[in-house]
Every structure is written in structure tokens, then in C-alpha cells.
JSON list of C-alpha atoms and ligand atoms in Angstrom, two decimals:
[
{"chain": "A", "resi": 1, "resn": "MET", "atom": "CA", "xyz": [-55.19, 25.23, -144.30]},
{"chain": "A", "resi": 2, "resn": "LYS", "atom": "CA", "xyz": [-52.43, 23.04, -145.71]},
{"chain": "A", "resi": 3, "resn": "LYS", "atom": "CA", "xyz": [-52.88, 19.66, -147.35]},
{"chain": "A", "resi": 4, "resn": "GLN", "atom": "CA", "xyz": [-52.78, 16.26, -145.70]},
{"chain": "A", "resi": 5, "resn": "ILE", "atom": "CA", "xyz": [-50.33, 13.70, -147.10]},
{"chain": "A", "resi": 6, "resn": "GLU", "atom": "CA", "xyz": [-52.73, 11.35, -148.87]},
{"chain": "A", "resi": 7, "resn": "ASN", "atom": "CA", "xyz": [-50.94, 9.51, -151.65]},
{"chain": "A", "resi": 8, "resn": "ARG", "atom": "CA", "xyz": [-47.77, 8.92, -153.68]},
{"chain": "A", "resi": 9, "resn": "ALA", "atom": "CA", "xyz": [-48.17, 12.21, -155.55]},
{"chain": "A", "resi": 10, "resn": "ASP", "atom": "CA", "xyz": [-48.02, 14.09, -152.24]},
{"chain": "A", "resi": 11, "resn": "ILE", "atom": "CA", "xyz": [-44.90, 12.17, -151.22]},
{"chain": "A", "resi": 12, "resn": "GLU", "atom": "CA", "xyz": [-43.33, 12.97, -154.57]},
{"chain": "A", "resi": 13, "resn": "VAL", "atom": "CA", "xyz": [-43.90, 16.70, -153.96]},
{"chain": "A", "resi": 14, "resn": "LEU", "atom": "CA", "xyz": [-42.33, 16.37, -150.51]},
{"chain": "A", "resi": 15, "resn": "VAL", "atom": "CA", "xyz": [-39.29, 14.37, -151.69]},
{"chain": "A", "resi": 16, "resn": "HIS", "atom": "CA", "xyz": [-38.56, 16.73, -154.60]},
{"chain": "A", "resi": 17, "resn": "ALA", "atom": "CA", "xyz": [-38.86, 19.87, -152.45]},
{"chain": "A", "resi": 18, "resn": "PHE", "atom": "CA", "xyz": [-36.73, 18.29, -149.72]},
{"chain": "A", "resi": 19, "resn": "TYR", "atom": "CA", "xyz": [-33.84, 17.36, -152.03]},
{"chain": "A", "resi": 20, "resn": "THR", "atom": "CA", "xyz": [-33.90, 20.82, -153.60]},
{"chain": "A", "resi": 21, "resn": "LYS", "atom": "CA", "xyz": [-33.08, 22.16, -150.13]},
{"chain": "A", "resi": 22, "resn": "ILE", "atom": "CA", "xyz": [-30.55, 19.41, -149.42]},
{"chain": "A", "resi": 23, "resn": "ARG", "atom": "CA", "xyz": [-28.65, 19.94, -152.69]},
{"chain": "A", "resi": 24, "resn": "ALA", "atom": "CA", "xyz": [-28.39, 23.67, -152.01]},
{"chain": "A", "resi": 25, "resn": "ASP", "atom": "CA", "xyz": [-27.25, 23.26, -148.39]},
{"chain": "A", "resi": 26, "resn": "LYS", "atom": "CA", "xyz": [-23.75, 24.64, -147.87]},
{"chain": "A", "resi": 27, "resn": "GLU", "atom": "CA", "xyz": [-22.80, 22.09, -145.21]},
{"chain": "A", "resi": 28, "resn": "ILE", "atom": "CA", "xyz": [-24.30, 18.83, -146.42]},
{"chain": "A", "resi": 29, "resn": "GLY", "atom": "CA", "xyz": [-25.21, 19.39, -150.10]},
{"chain": "A", "resi": 30, "resn": "SER", "atom": "CA", "xyz": [-21.86, 18.13, -151.33]},
{"chain": "A", "resi": 31, "resn": "TYR", "atom": "CA", "xyz": [-22.33, 14.64, -149.82]},
{"chain": "A", "resi": 32, "resn": "PHE", "atom": "CA", "xyz": [-25.37, 14.16, -152.01]},
{"chain": "A", "resi": 33, "resn": "ASN", "atom": "CA", "xyz": [-24.12, 16.03, -155.07]},
{"chain": "A", "resi": 34, "resn": "THR", "atom": "CA", "xyz": [-20.91, 13.98, -155.04]},
{"chain": "A", "resi": 35, "resn": "MET", "atom": "CA", "xyz": [-22.42, 10.53, -154.57]},
{"chain": "A", "resi": 36, "resn": "ILE", "atom": "CA", "xyz": [-25.69, 10.71, -156.46]},
{"chain": "A", "resi": 37, "resn": "LYS", "atom": "CA", "xyz": [-25.11, 10.58, -160.20]},
{"chain": "A", "resi": 38, "resn": "ASP", "atom": "CA", "xyz": [-28.66, 9.94, -161.37]},
{"chain": "A", "resi": 39, "resn": "TRP", "atom": "CA", "xyz": [-31.07, 12.24, -159.57]},
{"chain": "A", "resi": 40, "resn": "ASP", "atom": "CA", "xyz": [-34.21, 11.03, -161.34]},
{"chain": "A", "resi": 41, "resn": "THR", "atom": "CA", "xyz": [-33.54, 7.49, -160.08]},
{"chain": "A", "resi": 42, "resn": "HIS", "atom": "CA", "xyz": [-32.69, 8.73, -156.58]},
{"chain": "A", "resi": 43, "resn": "LEU", "atom": "CA", "xyz": [-35.87, 10.80, -156.29]},
{"chain": "A", "resi": 44, "resn": "GLU", "atom": "CA", "xyz": [-37.97, 7.90, -157.56]},
{"chain": "A", "resi": 45, "resn": "LYS", "atom": "CA", "xyz": [-36.29, 5.54, -155.05]},
{"chain": "A", "resi": 46, "resn": "LEU", "atom": "CA", "xyz": [-36.83, 7.92, -152.14]},
{"chain": "A", "resi": 47, "resn": "THR", "atom": "CA", "xyz": [-40.47, 8.39, -153.17]},
{"chain": "A", "resi": 48, "resn": "ASP", "atom": "CA", "xyz": [-40.78, 4.57, -153.11]},
{"chain": "A", "resi": 49, "resn": "PHE", "atom": "CA", "xyz": [-39.07, 4.52, -149.72]},
{"chain": "A", "resi": 50, "resn": "TRP", "atom": "CA", "xyz": [-41.41, 6.99, -148.03]},
{"chain": "A", "resi": 51, "resn": "GLU", "atom": "CA", "xyz": [-44.49, 5.61, -149.78]},
{"chain": "A", "resi": 52, "resn": "THR", "atom": "CA", "xyz": [-43.57, 2.14, -148.48]},
{"chain": "A", "resi": 53, "resn": "ASN", "atom": "CA", "xyz": [-42.92, 3.60, -145.05]},
{"chain": "A", "resi": 54, "resn": "LEU", "atom": "CA", "xyz": [-46.23, 5.46, -144.84]},
{"chain": "A", "resi": 55, "resn": "PHE", "atom": "CA", "xyz": [-48.65, 3.39, -146.89]},
{"chain": "A", "resi": 56, "resn": "ALA", "atom": "CA", "xyz": [-47.11, -0.10, -146.59]},
{"chain": "A", "resi": 57, "resn": "VAL", "atom": "CA", "xyz": [-47.04, -0.68, -150.37]},
{"chain": "A", "resi": 58, "resn": "LYS", "atom": "CA", "xyz": [-43.79, -2.73, -150.55]},
{"chain": "A", "resi": 59, "resn": "LYS", "atom": "CA", "xyz": [-42.15, -0.79, -153.36]},
{"chain": "A", "resi": 60, "resn": "TYR", "atom": "CA", "xyz": [-38.83, 0.02, -151.70]},
{"chain": "A", "resi": 61, "resn": "LYS", "atom": "CA", "xyz": [-36.48, -2.93, -151.31]},
{"chain": "A", "resi": 62, "resn": "GLY", "atom": "CA", "xyz": [-33.14, -1.41, -150.35]},
{"chain": "A", "resi": 63, "resn": "ASN", "atom": "CA", "xyz": [-31.02, -1.36, -147.21]},
{"chain": "A", "resi": 64, "resn": "PRO", "atom": "CA", "xyz": [-30.56, 2.23, -145.90]},
{"chain": "A", "resi": 65, "resn": "GLN", "atom": "CA", "xyz": [-28.31, 1.04, -143.06]},
{"chain": "A", "resi": 66, "resn": "GLU", "atom": "CA", "xyz": [-25.80, -0.48, -145.46]},
{"chain": "A", "resi": 67, "resn": "VAL", "atom": "CA", "xyz": [-26.01, 2.51, -147.80]},
{"chain": "A", "resi": 68, "resn": "HIS", "atom": "CA", "xyz": [-25.24, 5.03, -145.03]},
{"chain": "A", "resi": 69, "resn": "ASN", "atom": "CA", "xyz": [-22.34, 2.95, -143.77]},
{"chain": "A", "resi": 70, "resn": "GLU", "atom": "CA", "xyz": [-20.97, 3.15, -147.31]},
{"chain": "A", "resi": 71, "resn": "VAL", "atom": "CA", "xyz": [-21.59, 6.89, -147.54]},
{"chain": "A", "resi": 72, "resn": "ASP", "atom": "CA", "xyz": [-19.73, 7.42, -144.26]},
{"chain": "A", "resi": 73, "resn": "ALA", "atom": "CA", "xyz": [-16.83, 5.24, -145.39]},
{"chain": "A", "resi": 74, "resn": "HIS", "atom": "CA", "xyz": [-16.70, 7.08, -148.71]},
{"chain": "A", "resi": 75, "resn": "PHE", "atom": "CA", "xyz": [-16.18, 10.35, -146.83]},
{"chain": "A", "resi": 76, "resn": "GLY", "atom": "CA", "xyz": [-13.62, 8.88, -144.46]},
{"chain": "A", "resi": 77, "resn": "GLY", "atom": "CA", "xyz": [-15.86, 8.56, -141.40]},
{"chain": "A", "resi": 78, "resn": "LYS", "atom": "CA", "xyz": [-16.66, 12.26, -141.30]},
{"chain": "A", "resi": 79, "resn": "ILE", "atom": "CA", "xyz": [-20.43, 12.18, -140.90]},
{"chain": "A", "resi": 80, "resn": "THR", "atom": "CA", "xyz": [-21.52, 13.50, -137.52]},
{"chain": "A", "resi": 81, "resn": "SER", "atom": "CA", "xyz": [-24.71, 14.36, -135.65]},
{"chain": "A", "resi": 82, "resn": "ASN", "atom": "CA", "xyz": [-24.42, 17.79, -137.30]},
{"chain": "A", "resi": 83, "resn": "GLU", "atom": "CA", "xyz": [-25.10, 16.29, -140.75]},
{"chain": "A", "resi": 84, "resn": "PHE", "atom": "CA", "xyz": [-28.01, 14.25, -139.42]},
{"chain": "A", "resi": 85, "resn": "GLY", "atom": "CA", "xyz": [-29.39, 17.29, -137.57]},
{"chain": "A", "resi": 86, "resn": "ILE", "atom": "CA", "xyz": [-29.28, 19.46, -140.69]},
{"chain": "A", "resi": 87, "resn": "TRP", "atom": "CA", "xyz": [-30.91, 16.69, -142.74]},
{"chain": "A", "resi": 88, "resn": "LEU", "atom": "CA", "xyz": [-33.72, 16.39, -140.19]},
{"chain": "A", "resi": 89, "resn": "ASN", "atom": "CA", "xyz": [-34.34, 20.13, -139.95]},
{"chain": "A", "resi": 90, "resn": "HIS", "atom": "CA", "xyz": [-34.75, 20.32, -143.73]},
{"chain": "A", "resi": 91, "resn": "TRP", "atom": "CA", "xyz": [-37.15, 17.39, -143.57]},
{"chain": "A", "resi": 92, "resn": "PHE", "atom": "CA", "xyz": [-39.30, 19.00, -140.86]},
{"chain": "A", "resi": 93, "resn": "GLN", "atom": "CA", "xyz": [-39.26, 22.37, -142.60]},
{"chain": "A", "resi": 94, "resn": "THR", "atom": "CA", "xyz": [-40.24, 20.91, -145.99]},
{"chain": "A", "resi": 95, "resn": "ILE", "atom": "CA", "xyz": [-43.11, 18.96, -144.44]},
{"chain": "A", "resi": 96, "resn": "ASP", "atom": "CA", "xyz": [-44.37, 22.04, -142.60]},
{"chain": "A", "resi": 97, "resn": "GLU", "atom": "CA", "xyz": [-44.17, 24.20, -145.71]},
{"chain": "A", "resi": 98, "resn": "HIS", "atom": "CA", "xyz": [-46.42, 21.87, -147.71]},
{"chain": "A", "resi": 99, "resn": "PHE", "atom": "CA", "xyz": [-48.45, 19.67, -145.39]},
{"chain": "A", "resi": 100, "resn": "GLU", "atom": "CA", "xyz": [-50.11, 19.17, -142.04]},
{"chain": "A", "resi": 101, "resn": "GLY", "atom": "CA", "xyz": [-51.98, 16.42, -140.21]},
{"chain": "A", "resi": 102, "resn": "GLU", "atom": "CA", "xyz": [-51.41, 12.93, -138.96]},
{"chain": "A", "resi": 103, "resn": "ASN", "atom": "CA", "xyz": [-49.33, 11.57, -141.85]},
{"chain": "A", "resi": 104, "resn": "ALA", "atom": "CA", "xyz": [-47.15, 14.67, -141.81]},
{"chain": "A", "resi": 105, "resn": "ASP", "atom": "CA", "xyz": [-46.49, 14.09, -138.10]},
{"chain": "A", "resi": 106, "resn": "THR", "atom": "CA", "xyz": [-45.82, 10.40, -138.74]},
{"chain": "A", "resi": 107, "resn": "LEU", "atom": "CA", "xyz": [-43.21, 11.19, -141.39]},
{"chain": "A", "resi": 108, "resn": "LYS", "atom": "CA", "xyz": [-41.44, 13.55, -138.99]},
{"chain": "A", "resi": 109, "resn": "ARG", "atom": "CA", "xyz": [-41.44, 10.97, -136.22]},
{"chain": "A", "resi": 110, "resn": "ARG", "atom": "CA", "xyz": [-40.23, 8.13, -138.48]},
{"chain": "A", "resi": 111, "resn": "ALA", "atom": "CA", "xyz": [-37.36, 10.20, -139.89]},
{"chain": "A", "resi": 112, "resn": "ARG", "atom": "CA", "xyz": [-36.36, 11.29, -136.37]},
{"chain": "A", "resi": 113, "resn": "LYS", "atom": "CA", "xyz": [-36.22, 7.66, -135.21]},
{"chain": "A", "resi": 114, "resn": "MET", "atom": "CA", "xyz": [-34.43, 6.52, -138.32]},
{"chain": "A", "resi": 115, "resn": "SER", "atom": "CA", "xyz": [-31.80, 9.24, -138.08]},
{"chain": "A", "resi": 116, "resn": "THR", "atom": "CA", "xyz": [-30.79, 8.06, -134.62]},
{"chain": "A", "resi": 117, "resn": "PHE", "atom": "CA", "xyz": [-30.67, 4.48, -135.76]},
{"chain": "A", "resi": 118, "resn": "LEU", "atom": "CA", "xyz": [-28.61, 5.26, -138.90]},
{"chain": "A", "resi": 119, "resn": "TYR", "atom": "CA", "xyz": [-26.20, 7.50, -137.03]},
{"chain": "A", "resi": 120, "resn": "LEU", "atom": "CA", "xyz": [-25.50, 4.95, -134.32]},
{"chain": "A", "resi": 121, "resn": "SER", "atom": "CA", "xyz": [-25.21, 2.21, -136.89]},
{"chain": "A", "resi": 122, "resn": "VAL", "atom": "CA", "xyz": [-22.54, 4.25, -138.71]},
{"chain": "A", "resi": 123, "resn": "PHE", "atom": "CA", "xyz": [-20.63, 4.50, -135.42]},
{"chain": "A", "resi": 124, "resn": "GLU", "atom": "CA", "xyz": [-20.88, 0.78, -134.81]},
{"chain": "A", "resi": 125, "resn": "HIS", "atom": "CA", "xyz": [-19.76, 0.03, -138.36]},
{"chain": "A", "resi": 126, "resn": "ARG", "atom": "CA", "xyz": [-16.65, 2.23, -138.01]},
{"chain": "A", "resi": 127, "resn": "LYS", "atom": "CA", "xyz": [-15.45, 0.13, -135.09]},
{"chain": "A", "resi": 128, "resn": "LYS", "atom": "CA", "xyz": [-15.46, -2.99, -137.23]},
{"chain": "A", "resi": 129, "resn": "ASN", "atom": "CA", "xyz": [-13.04, -1.55, -139.77]},
{"chain": "B", "resi": 201, "resn": "HEM", "atom": "C1", "xyz": [-31.57, 11.51, -141.14]},
{"chain": "B", "resi": 201, "resn": "HEM", "atom": "C2", "xyz": [-32.19, 10.51, -141.71]},
{"chain": "B", "resi": 201, "resn": "HEM", "atom": "C3", "xyz": [-31.89, 9.95, -143.09]},
{"chain": "B", "resi": 201, "resn": "HEM", "atom": "C4", "xyz": [-32.75, 9.15, -143.75]},
{"chain": "B", "resi": 201, "resn": "HEM", "atom": "C5", "xyz": [-34.13, 8.72, -143.29]},
{"chain": "B", "resi": 201, "resn": "HEM", "atom": "C6", "xyz": [-32.10, 8.79, -145.02]},
{"chain": "B", "resi": 201, "resn": "HEM", "atom": "C7", "xyz": [-32.66, 7.95, -145.97]},
{"chain": "B", "resi": 201, "resn": "HEM", "atom": "C8", "xyz": [-32.03, 7.52, -147.11]},
{"chain": "B", "resi": 201, "resn": "HEM", "atom": "C9", "xyz": [-32.51, 6.48, -147.98]},
{"chain": "B", "resi": 201, "resn": "HEM", "atom": "C10", "xyz": [-33.78, 5.67, -147.77]},
{"chain": "B", "resi": 201, "resn": "HEM", "atom": "C11", "xyz": [-31.62, 6.34, -149.00]},
{"chain": "B", "resi": 201, "resn": "HEM", "atom": "C12", "xyz": [-31.69, 5.36, -150.18]},
{"chain": "B", "resi": 201, "resn": "HEM", "atom": "C13", "xyz": [-30.96, 4.08, -149.80]},
{"chain": "B", "resi": 201, "resn": "HEM", "atom": "C14", "xyz": [-30.89, 3.11, -150.95]},
{"chain": "B", "resi": 201, "resn": "HEM", "atom": "O1", "xyz": [-30.09, 3.34, -151.88]},
{"chain": "B", "resi": 201, "resn": "HEM", "atom": "O2", "xyz": [-31.62, 2.11, -150.95]},
{"chain": "B", "resi": 201, "resn": "HEM", "atom": "C15", "xyz": [-30.57, 7.31, -148.77]},
{"chain": "B", "resi": 201, "resn": "HEM", "atom": "C16", "xyz": [-29.47, 7.47, -149.59]},
{"chain": "B", "resi": 201, "resn": "HEM", "atom": "C17", "xyz": [-28.46, 8.36, -149.33]},
{"chain": "B", "resi": 201, "resn": "HEM", "atom": "N1", "xyz": [-28.27, 9.09, -148.19]},
{"chain": "B", "resi": 201, "resn": "HEM", "atom": "FE1", "xyz": [-29.54, 9.24, -146.64]},
{"chain": "B", "resi": 201, "resn": "HEM", "atom": "N2", "xyz": [-30.88, 9.40, -145.09]},
{"chain": "B", "resi": 201, "resn": "HEM", "atom": "C18", "xyz": [-30.69, 10.13, -143.94]},
{"chain": "B", "resi": 201, "resn": "HEM", "atom": "C19", "xyz": [-29.59, 10.88, -143.62]},
{"chain": "B", "resi": 201, "resn": "HEM", "atom": "C20", "xyz": [-28.49, 11.08, -144.43]},
{"chain": "B", "resi": 201, "resn": "HEM", "atom": "C21", "xyz": [-27.35, 11.91, -144.12]},
{"chain": "B", "resi": 201, "resn": "HEM", "atom": "C22", "xyz": [-27.16, 12.70, -142.83]},
{"chain": "B", "resi": 201, "resn": "HEM", "atom": "C23", "xyz": [-26.49, 11.84, -145.18]},
{"chain": "B", "resi": 201, "resn": "HEM", "atom": "C24", "xyz": [-25.17, 12.49, -145.43]},
{"chain": "B", "resi": 201, "resn": "HEM", "atom": "C25", "xyz": [-24.77, 13.57, -144.89]},
{"chain": "B", "resi": 201, "resn": "HEM", "atom": "C26", "xyz": [-27.11, 10.97, -146.17]},
{"chain": "B", "resi": 201, "resn": "HEM", "atom": "C27", "xyz": [-26.57, 10.66, -147.41]},
{"chain": "B", "resi": 201, "resn": "HEM", "atom": "C28", "xyz": [-27.13, 9.84, -148.34]},
{"chain": "B", "resi": 201, "resn": "HEM", "atom": "C29", "xyz": [-26.57, 9.60, -149.67]},
{"chain": "B", "resi": 201, "resn": "HEM", "atom": "C30", "xyz": [-25.30, 10.25, -150.24]},
{"chain": "B", "resi": 201, "resn": "HEM", "atom": "C31", "xyz": [-27.38, 8.66, -150.29]},
{"chain": "B", "resi": 201, "resn": "HEM", "atom": "C32", "xyz": [-27.21, 8.06, -151.70]},
{"chain": "B", "resi": 201, "resn": "HEM", "atom": "C33", "xyz": [-26.18, 6.98, -151.70]},
{"chain": "B", "resi": 201, "resn": "HEM", "atom": "C34", "xyz": [-25.99, 6.42, -153.11]},
{"chain": "B", "resi": 201, "resn": "HEM", "atom": "O3", "xyz": [-26.98, 6.23, -153.83]},
{"chain": "B", "resi": 201, "resn": "HEM", "atom": "O4", "xyz": [-24.85, 6.21, -153.48]},
{"chain": "B", "resi": 201, "resn": "HEM", "atom": "N3", "xyz": [-28.31, 10.52, -145.68]},
{"chain": "B", "resi": 201, "resn": "HEM", "atom": "N4", "xyz": [-30.82, 8.00, -147.60]}
]
């Protein structure tokens, strides 16, 4: 049996394993490797983000919508559903490799919802420019 996602330490394991896959991905790795200069800070921030999302601890205070609009603009409006799909498949696969249970399912569902929202927001933002 695999572990349940119970605390920040579990989320840290998930986030680190996930970004190892992302950074090595031939299609989308370069977006991250180009923009993220300080990986320790990024991994800490994303651990805060998912901990806040799952356990309502109020650690993350950023604005992912704004950040992804900037990422898309930085790459000249080239981010498509393909990039979001690859991101999500890595997320699901990493969760399944390490964890199971209700919180694991919740993190898959939340990322799926958020990916749609972020992607459509990027589209909307392009029209304004
Ligand atoms: C599919 C769902 C996704 C979720 C839930 C997600 C979530 C996040 C979050 C929470 C951050 C931190 C925002 C902050 O700085 O406060 C972030 C940063 C970032 N995301 Fe995503 N992301 C997703 C998809 C993508 C995709 C598809 C790409 C590009 C192909 C991408 C590229 C980036 C980059 C480059 C950063 C760092 C930006 C910077 O620090 O300069 N993300 N993401």
C-alpha cells in the first residue's frame, strides 16, 4: 500500500519529485529551466502553495493567474493546451507513484480545475494586449 498525503513533508516529496520530471521533460522543461533562476525558492513556494491548497494553512500569498500570464507573454504567447496537458500528466503520475487516498485524489482534481482556469485566463489576457 502507498502512503496517504498527510502533512507538509509529504507535499515536499511530491513537489520535488514532480519538478524533477518537469525539468527533464523535452517539450516543457525549457519553460521552467529558462524562467526559474532559484530552484530552492521555487520548490519552497510551490510546497507552500499546495500545503495552503490542501491544508488551508495560509502560507502561499502569490497570484498564479498573473504569473502564468507573464510566463505566456515571456514566451510570445506560445503556451497551448499541450503544455498544460503534459504538466497535468506529470502531476498525476508523480502522485500515483508516491501516494494514494483522498488527499491524493483532491490534489489531482484541484490541479485539473486550476489548469483549465489558468489556460483560459492566458487566452483572455492575450486579447487585451
Ligand atoms: C497545469 C496547472 C499549473 C499549475 C497548478 C501551476 C502552478 C504554479 C504556481 C502556483 C506557480 C507559482 C506562482 C507564484 O510565483 O506565486 C507557478 C509558477 C510557474 N509556472 Fe505554473 N502551473 C501550472 C501550469 C504551468 C504550465 C503549463 C507552465 C508552462 C509551460 C507553467 C510555468 C510556470 C513557470 C515558468 C513558473 C515560474 C514563474 C517565475 O517564477 O518566474 N506552469 N505555477
